[in-house]
Each structure stands twice: as structure tokens, then as C-alpha cells.
PDB file of C-alpha atoms in Angstrom:
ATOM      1  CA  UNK A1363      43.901  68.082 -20.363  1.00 71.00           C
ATOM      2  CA  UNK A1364      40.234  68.376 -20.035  1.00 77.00           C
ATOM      3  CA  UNK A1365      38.054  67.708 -23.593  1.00 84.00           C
ATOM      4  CA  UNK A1366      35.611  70.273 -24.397  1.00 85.00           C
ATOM      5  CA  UNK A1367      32.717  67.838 -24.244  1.00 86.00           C
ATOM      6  CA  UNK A1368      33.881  67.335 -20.130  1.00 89.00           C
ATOM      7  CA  UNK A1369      34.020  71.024 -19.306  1.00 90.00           C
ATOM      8  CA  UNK A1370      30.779  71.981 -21.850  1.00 91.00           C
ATOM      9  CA  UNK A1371      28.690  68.499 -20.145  1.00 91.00           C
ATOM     10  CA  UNK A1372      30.065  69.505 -16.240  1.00 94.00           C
ATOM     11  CA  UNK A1373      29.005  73.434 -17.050  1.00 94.00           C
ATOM     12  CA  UNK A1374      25.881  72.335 -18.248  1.00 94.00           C
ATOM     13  CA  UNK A1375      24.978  69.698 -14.599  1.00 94.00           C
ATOM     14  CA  UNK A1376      26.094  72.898 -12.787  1.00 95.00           C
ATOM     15  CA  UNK A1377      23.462  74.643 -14.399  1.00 94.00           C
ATOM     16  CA  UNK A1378      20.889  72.521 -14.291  1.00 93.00           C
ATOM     17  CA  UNK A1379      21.824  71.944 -10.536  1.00 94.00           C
ATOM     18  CA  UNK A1380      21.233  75.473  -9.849  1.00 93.00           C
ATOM     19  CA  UNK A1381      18.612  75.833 -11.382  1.00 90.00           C
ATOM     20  CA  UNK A1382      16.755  73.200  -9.309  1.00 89.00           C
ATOM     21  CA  UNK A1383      18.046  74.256  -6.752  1.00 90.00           C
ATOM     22  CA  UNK A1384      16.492  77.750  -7.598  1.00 88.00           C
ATOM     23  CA  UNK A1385      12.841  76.139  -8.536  1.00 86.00           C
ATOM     24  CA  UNK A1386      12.597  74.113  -5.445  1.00 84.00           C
ATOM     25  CA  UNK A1387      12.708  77.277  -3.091  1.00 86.00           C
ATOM     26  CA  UNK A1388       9.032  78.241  -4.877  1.00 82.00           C
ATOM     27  CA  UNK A1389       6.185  75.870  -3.762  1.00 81.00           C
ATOM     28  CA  UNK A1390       4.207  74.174  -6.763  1.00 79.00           C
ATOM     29  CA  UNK A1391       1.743  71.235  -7.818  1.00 82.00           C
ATOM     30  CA  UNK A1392       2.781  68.249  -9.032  1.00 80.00           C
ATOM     31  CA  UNK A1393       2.744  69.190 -12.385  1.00 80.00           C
ATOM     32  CA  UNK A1394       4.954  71.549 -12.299  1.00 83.00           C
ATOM     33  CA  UNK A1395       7.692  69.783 -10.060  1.00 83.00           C
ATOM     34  CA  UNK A1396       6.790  66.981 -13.068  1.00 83.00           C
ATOM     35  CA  UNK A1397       7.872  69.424 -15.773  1.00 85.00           C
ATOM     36  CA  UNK A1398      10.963  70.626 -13.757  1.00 87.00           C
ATOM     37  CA  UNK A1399      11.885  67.074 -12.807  1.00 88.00           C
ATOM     38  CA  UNK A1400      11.791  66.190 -17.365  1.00 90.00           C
ATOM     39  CA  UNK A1401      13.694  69.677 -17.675  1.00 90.00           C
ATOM     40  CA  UNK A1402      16.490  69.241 -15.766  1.00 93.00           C
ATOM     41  CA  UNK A1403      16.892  65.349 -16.853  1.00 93.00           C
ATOM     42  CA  UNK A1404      16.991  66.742 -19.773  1.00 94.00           C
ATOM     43  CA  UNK A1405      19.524  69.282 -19.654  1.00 94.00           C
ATOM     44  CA  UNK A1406      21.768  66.756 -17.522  1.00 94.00           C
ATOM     45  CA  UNK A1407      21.542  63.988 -20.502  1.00 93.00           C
ATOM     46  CA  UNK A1408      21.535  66.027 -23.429  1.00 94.00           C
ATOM     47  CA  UNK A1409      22.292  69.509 -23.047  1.00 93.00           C
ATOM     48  CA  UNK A1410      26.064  69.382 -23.486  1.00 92.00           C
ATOM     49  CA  UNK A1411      24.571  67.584 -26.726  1.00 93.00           C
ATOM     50  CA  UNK A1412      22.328  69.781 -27.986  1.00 93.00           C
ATOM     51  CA  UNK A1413      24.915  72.430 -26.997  1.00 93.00           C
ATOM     52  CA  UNK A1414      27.608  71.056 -29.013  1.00 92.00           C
ATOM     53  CA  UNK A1415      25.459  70.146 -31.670  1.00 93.00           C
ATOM     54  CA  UNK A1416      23.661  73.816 -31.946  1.00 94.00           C
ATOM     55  CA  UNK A1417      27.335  75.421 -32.792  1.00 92.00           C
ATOM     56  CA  UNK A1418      28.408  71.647 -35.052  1.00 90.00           C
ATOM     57  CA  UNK A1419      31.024  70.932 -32.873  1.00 85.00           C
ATOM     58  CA  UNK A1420      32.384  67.698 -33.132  1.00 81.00           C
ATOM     59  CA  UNK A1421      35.022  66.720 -30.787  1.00 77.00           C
ATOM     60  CA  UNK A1422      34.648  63.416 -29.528  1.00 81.00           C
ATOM     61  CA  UNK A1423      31.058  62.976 -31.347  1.00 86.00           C
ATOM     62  CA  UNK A1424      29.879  63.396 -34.352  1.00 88.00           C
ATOM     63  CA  UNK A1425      27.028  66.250 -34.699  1.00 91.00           C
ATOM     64  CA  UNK A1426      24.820  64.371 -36.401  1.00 91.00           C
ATOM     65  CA  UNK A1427      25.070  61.286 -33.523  1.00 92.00           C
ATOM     66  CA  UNK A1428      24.644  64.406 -30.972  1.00 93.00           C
ATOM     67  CA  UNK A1429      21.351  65.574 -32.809  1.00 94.00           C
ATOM     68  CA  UNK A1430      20.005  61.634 -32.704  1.00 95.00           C
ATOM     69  CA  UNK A1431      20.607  61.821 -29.137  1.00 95.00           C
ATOM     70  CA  UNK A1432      19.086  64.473 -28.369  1.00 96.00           C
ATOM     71  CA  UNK A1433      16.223  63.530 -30.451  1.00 96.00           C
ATOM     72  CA  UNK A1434      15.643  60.419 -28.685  1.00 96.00           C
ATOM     73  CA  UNK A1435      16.338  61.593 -25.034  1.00 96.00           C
ATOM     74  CA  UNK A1436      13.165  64.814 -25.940  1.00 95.00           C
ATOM     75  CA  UNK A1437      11.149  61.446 -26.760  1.00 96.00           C
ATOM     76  CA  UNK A1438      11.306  59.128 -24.219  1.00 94.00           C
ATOM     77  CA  UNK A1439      11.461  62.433 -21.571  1.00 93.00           C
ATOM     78  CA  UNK A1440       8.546  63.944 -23.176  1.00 92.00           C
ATOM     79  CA  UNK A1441       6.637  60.458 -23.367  1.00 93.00           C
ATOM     80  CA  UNK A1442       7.851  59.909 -19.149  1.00 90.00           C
ATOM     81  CA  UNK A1443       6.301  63.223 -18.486  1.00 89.00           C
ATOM     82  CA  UNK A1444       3.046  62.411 -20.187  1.00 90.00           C
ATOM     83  CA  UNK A1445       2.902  59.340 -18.204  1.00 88.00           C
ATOM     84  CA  UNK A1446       2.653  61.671 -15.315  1.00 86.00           C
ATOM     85  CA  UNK A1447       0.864  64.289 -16.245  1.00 86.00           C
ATOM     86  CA  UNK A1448      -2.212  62.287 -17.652  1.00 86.00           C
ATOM     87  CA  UNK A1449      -4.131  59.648 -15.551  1.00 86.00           C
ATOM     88  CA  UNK A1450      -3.917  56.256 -17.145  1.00 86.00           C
ATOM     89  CA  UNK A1451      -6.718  55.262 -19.285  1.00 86.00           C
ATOM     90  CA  UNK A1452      -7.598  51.895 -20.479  1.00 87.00           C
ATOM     91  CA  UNK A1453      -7.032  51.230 -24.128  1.00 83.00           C
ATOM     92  CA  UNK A1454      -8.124  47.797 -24.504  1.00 84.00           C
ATOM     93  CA  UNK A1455      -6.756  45.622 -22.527  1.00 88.00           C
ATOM     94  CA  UNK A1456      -3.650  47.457 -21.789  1.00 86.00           C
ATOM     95  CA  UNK A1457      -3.335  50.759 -19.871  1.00 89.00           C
ATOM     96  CA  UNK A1458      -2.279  54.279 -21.564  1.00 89.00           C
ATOM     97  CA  UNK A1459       1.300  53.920 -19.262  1.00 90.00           C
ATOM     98  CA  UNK A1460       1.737  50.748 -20.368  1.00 91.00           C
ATOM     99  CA  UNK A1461       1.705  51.532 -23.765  1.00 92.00           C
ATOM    100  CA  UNK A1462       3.686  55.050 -23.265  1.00 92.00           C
ATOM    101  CA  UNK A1463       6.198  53.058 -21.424  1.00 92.00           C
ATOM    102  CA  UNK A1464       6.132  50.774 -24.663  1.00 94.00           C
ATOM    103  CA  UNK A1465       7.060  53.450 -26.944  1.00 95.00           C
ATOM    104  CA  UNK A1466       9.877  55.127 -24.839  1.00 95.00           C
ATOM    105  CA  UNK A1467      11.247  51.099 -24.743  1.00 95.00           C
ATOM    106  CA  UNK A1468      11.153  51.216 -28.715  1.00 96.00           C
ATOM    107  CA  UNK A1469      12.314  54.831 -29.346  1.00 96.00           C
ATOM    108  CA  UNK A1470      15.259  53.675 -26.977  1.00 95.00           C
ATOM    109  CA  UNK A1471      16.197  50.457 -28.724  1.00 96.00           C
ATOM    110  CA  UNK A1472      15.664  52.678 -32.155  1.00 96.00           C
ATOM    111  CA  UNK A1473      18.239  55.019 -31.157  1.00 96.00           C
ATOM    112  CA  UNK A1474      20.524  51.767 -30.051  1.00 96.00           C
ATOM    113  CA  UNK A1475      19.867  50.427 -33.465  1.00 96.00           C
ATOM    114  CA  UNK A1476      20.174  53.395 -35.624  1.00 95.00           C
ATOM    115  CA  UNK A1477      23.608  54.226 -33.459  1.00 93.00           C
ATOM    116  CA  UNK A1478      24.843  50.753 -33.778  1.00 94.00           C
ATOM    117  CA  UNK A1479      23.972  50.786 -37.879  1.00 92.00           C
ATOM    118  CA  UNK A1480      26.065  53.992 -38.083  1.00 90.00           C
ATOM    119  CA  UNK A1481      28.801  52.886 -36.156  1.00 86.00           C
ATOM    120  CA  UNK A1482      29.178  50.244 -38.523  1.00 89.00           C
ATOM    121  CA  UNK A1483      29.059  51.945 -41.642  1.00 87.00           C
ATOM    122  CA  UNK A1484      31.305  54.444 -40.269  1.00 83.00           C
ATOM    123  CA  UNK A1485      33.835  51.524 -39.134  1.00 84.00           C
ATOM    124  CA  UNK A1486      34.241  50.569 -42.999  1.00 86.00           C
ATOM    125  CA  UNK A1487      36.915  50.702 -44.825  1.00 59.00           C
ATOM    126  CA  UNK A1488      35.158  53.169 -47.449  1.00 66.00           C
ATOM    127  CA  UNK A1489      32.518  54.820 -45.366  1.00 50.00           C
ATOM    128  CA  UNK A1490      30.206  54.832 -47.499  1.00 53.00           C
ATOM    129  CA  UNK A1491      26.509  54.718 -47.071  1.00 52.00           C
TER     130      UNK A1491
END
């Protein structure tokens, strides 16, 4: 039998799909394909997540590791799409991207470290925190 995280996460690529498949009949700048490209990533990673979390449905996640995800995948899509929306400027002796590209790298090991911390207190004997 099918979970309800598969047929919620395979409804919500179908969608996205279609809808991409919708915007890319329109023409439009870069900009806009930029923002469409950071939408439907983000609906293919994390809207079954933000889905399931929205009604606090747990099934095979807990809602409050689906909200984290979420939160982290917004972040390091909305610092990508920065990267390509603004031209790179140069801070020092690094460039803007560089440093963008820094920050999604630490909001993504973060997220690995905050998930891996949980995990662990979860995997106690007690639980507790």
C-alpha cells in the first residue's frame, strides 16, 4: 500500500510539472523564468512538506522536522535566486555569490546538524530534551 507522504509528494511533482509546463508556453525575461525555476524547486522539494505540515500530519515525519525542512529549503532557494537575480558585487575580496553561496552551504549543514541533534535526542531511551 502506498503511504500518504508518496501519493501527497507524487500529487504535488504533478503539479508543479504542470504548472511549468503551463508557464513555459508564455514568453518572459530571465527573471521571471528565475523565479519560476526557485518556485517549482520548491514545490518539488518541499511542498508535500509544507503540505503535510500545514494540516500536522505526521506519518512517516514528524511535523516539526517537516517545518525545519521547509524552512531551510525557502533559504537556500531564496538565497540561489538572489544569486541570480542580482549581479555580483565585490565585497572585499570575495564576490556577493560567493558569499550567498556561503550561506546556503551553512544553512544546509545547519539543517544537517539541527536534524542529526534531534534524531539523537529522539533515539533516547527517555526522549527528553
Amino acid at each position: 500500500m502506498v503511504s500518504r507522504d508518496t501519493t501527497v509528494h507524487l500529487t504535488v511533482v504533478a503539479l508543479a510539472l504542470a504548472g511549468l509546463a503551463a508557464v513555459t508556453q508564455f514568453p518572459s525575461d530571465p527573471a521571471v523564468t528565475a523565479l519560476v525555476l526557485v518556485g517549482y524547486n520548491g514545490a518539488v522539494l518541499a511542498g508535500a512538506h509544507l503540505y503535510l505540515a500545514w494540516r500536522g500530519e505526521d506519518g512517516i515525519v514528524p511535523v516539526a522536522a517537516r517545518w525545519r525542512f521547509v524552512a531551510a529549503v525557502a533559504a537556500v532557494l531564496s538565497l540561489a535566486a538572489l544569486t541570480v537575480l542580482t549581479d555580483p558585487v565585490t565585497i572585499g575580496p570575495l564576490a556577493s555569490d560567493a558569499l550567498l553561496g556561503f550561506a546556503a552551504a551553512v544553512v544546509a549543514v545547519g539543517y544537517q546538524f539541527v536534524e542529526a541533534r534531534d534524531g539523537y535526542r529522539e533515539s533516547t531511551a527517555d526522549g527528553a530534551r
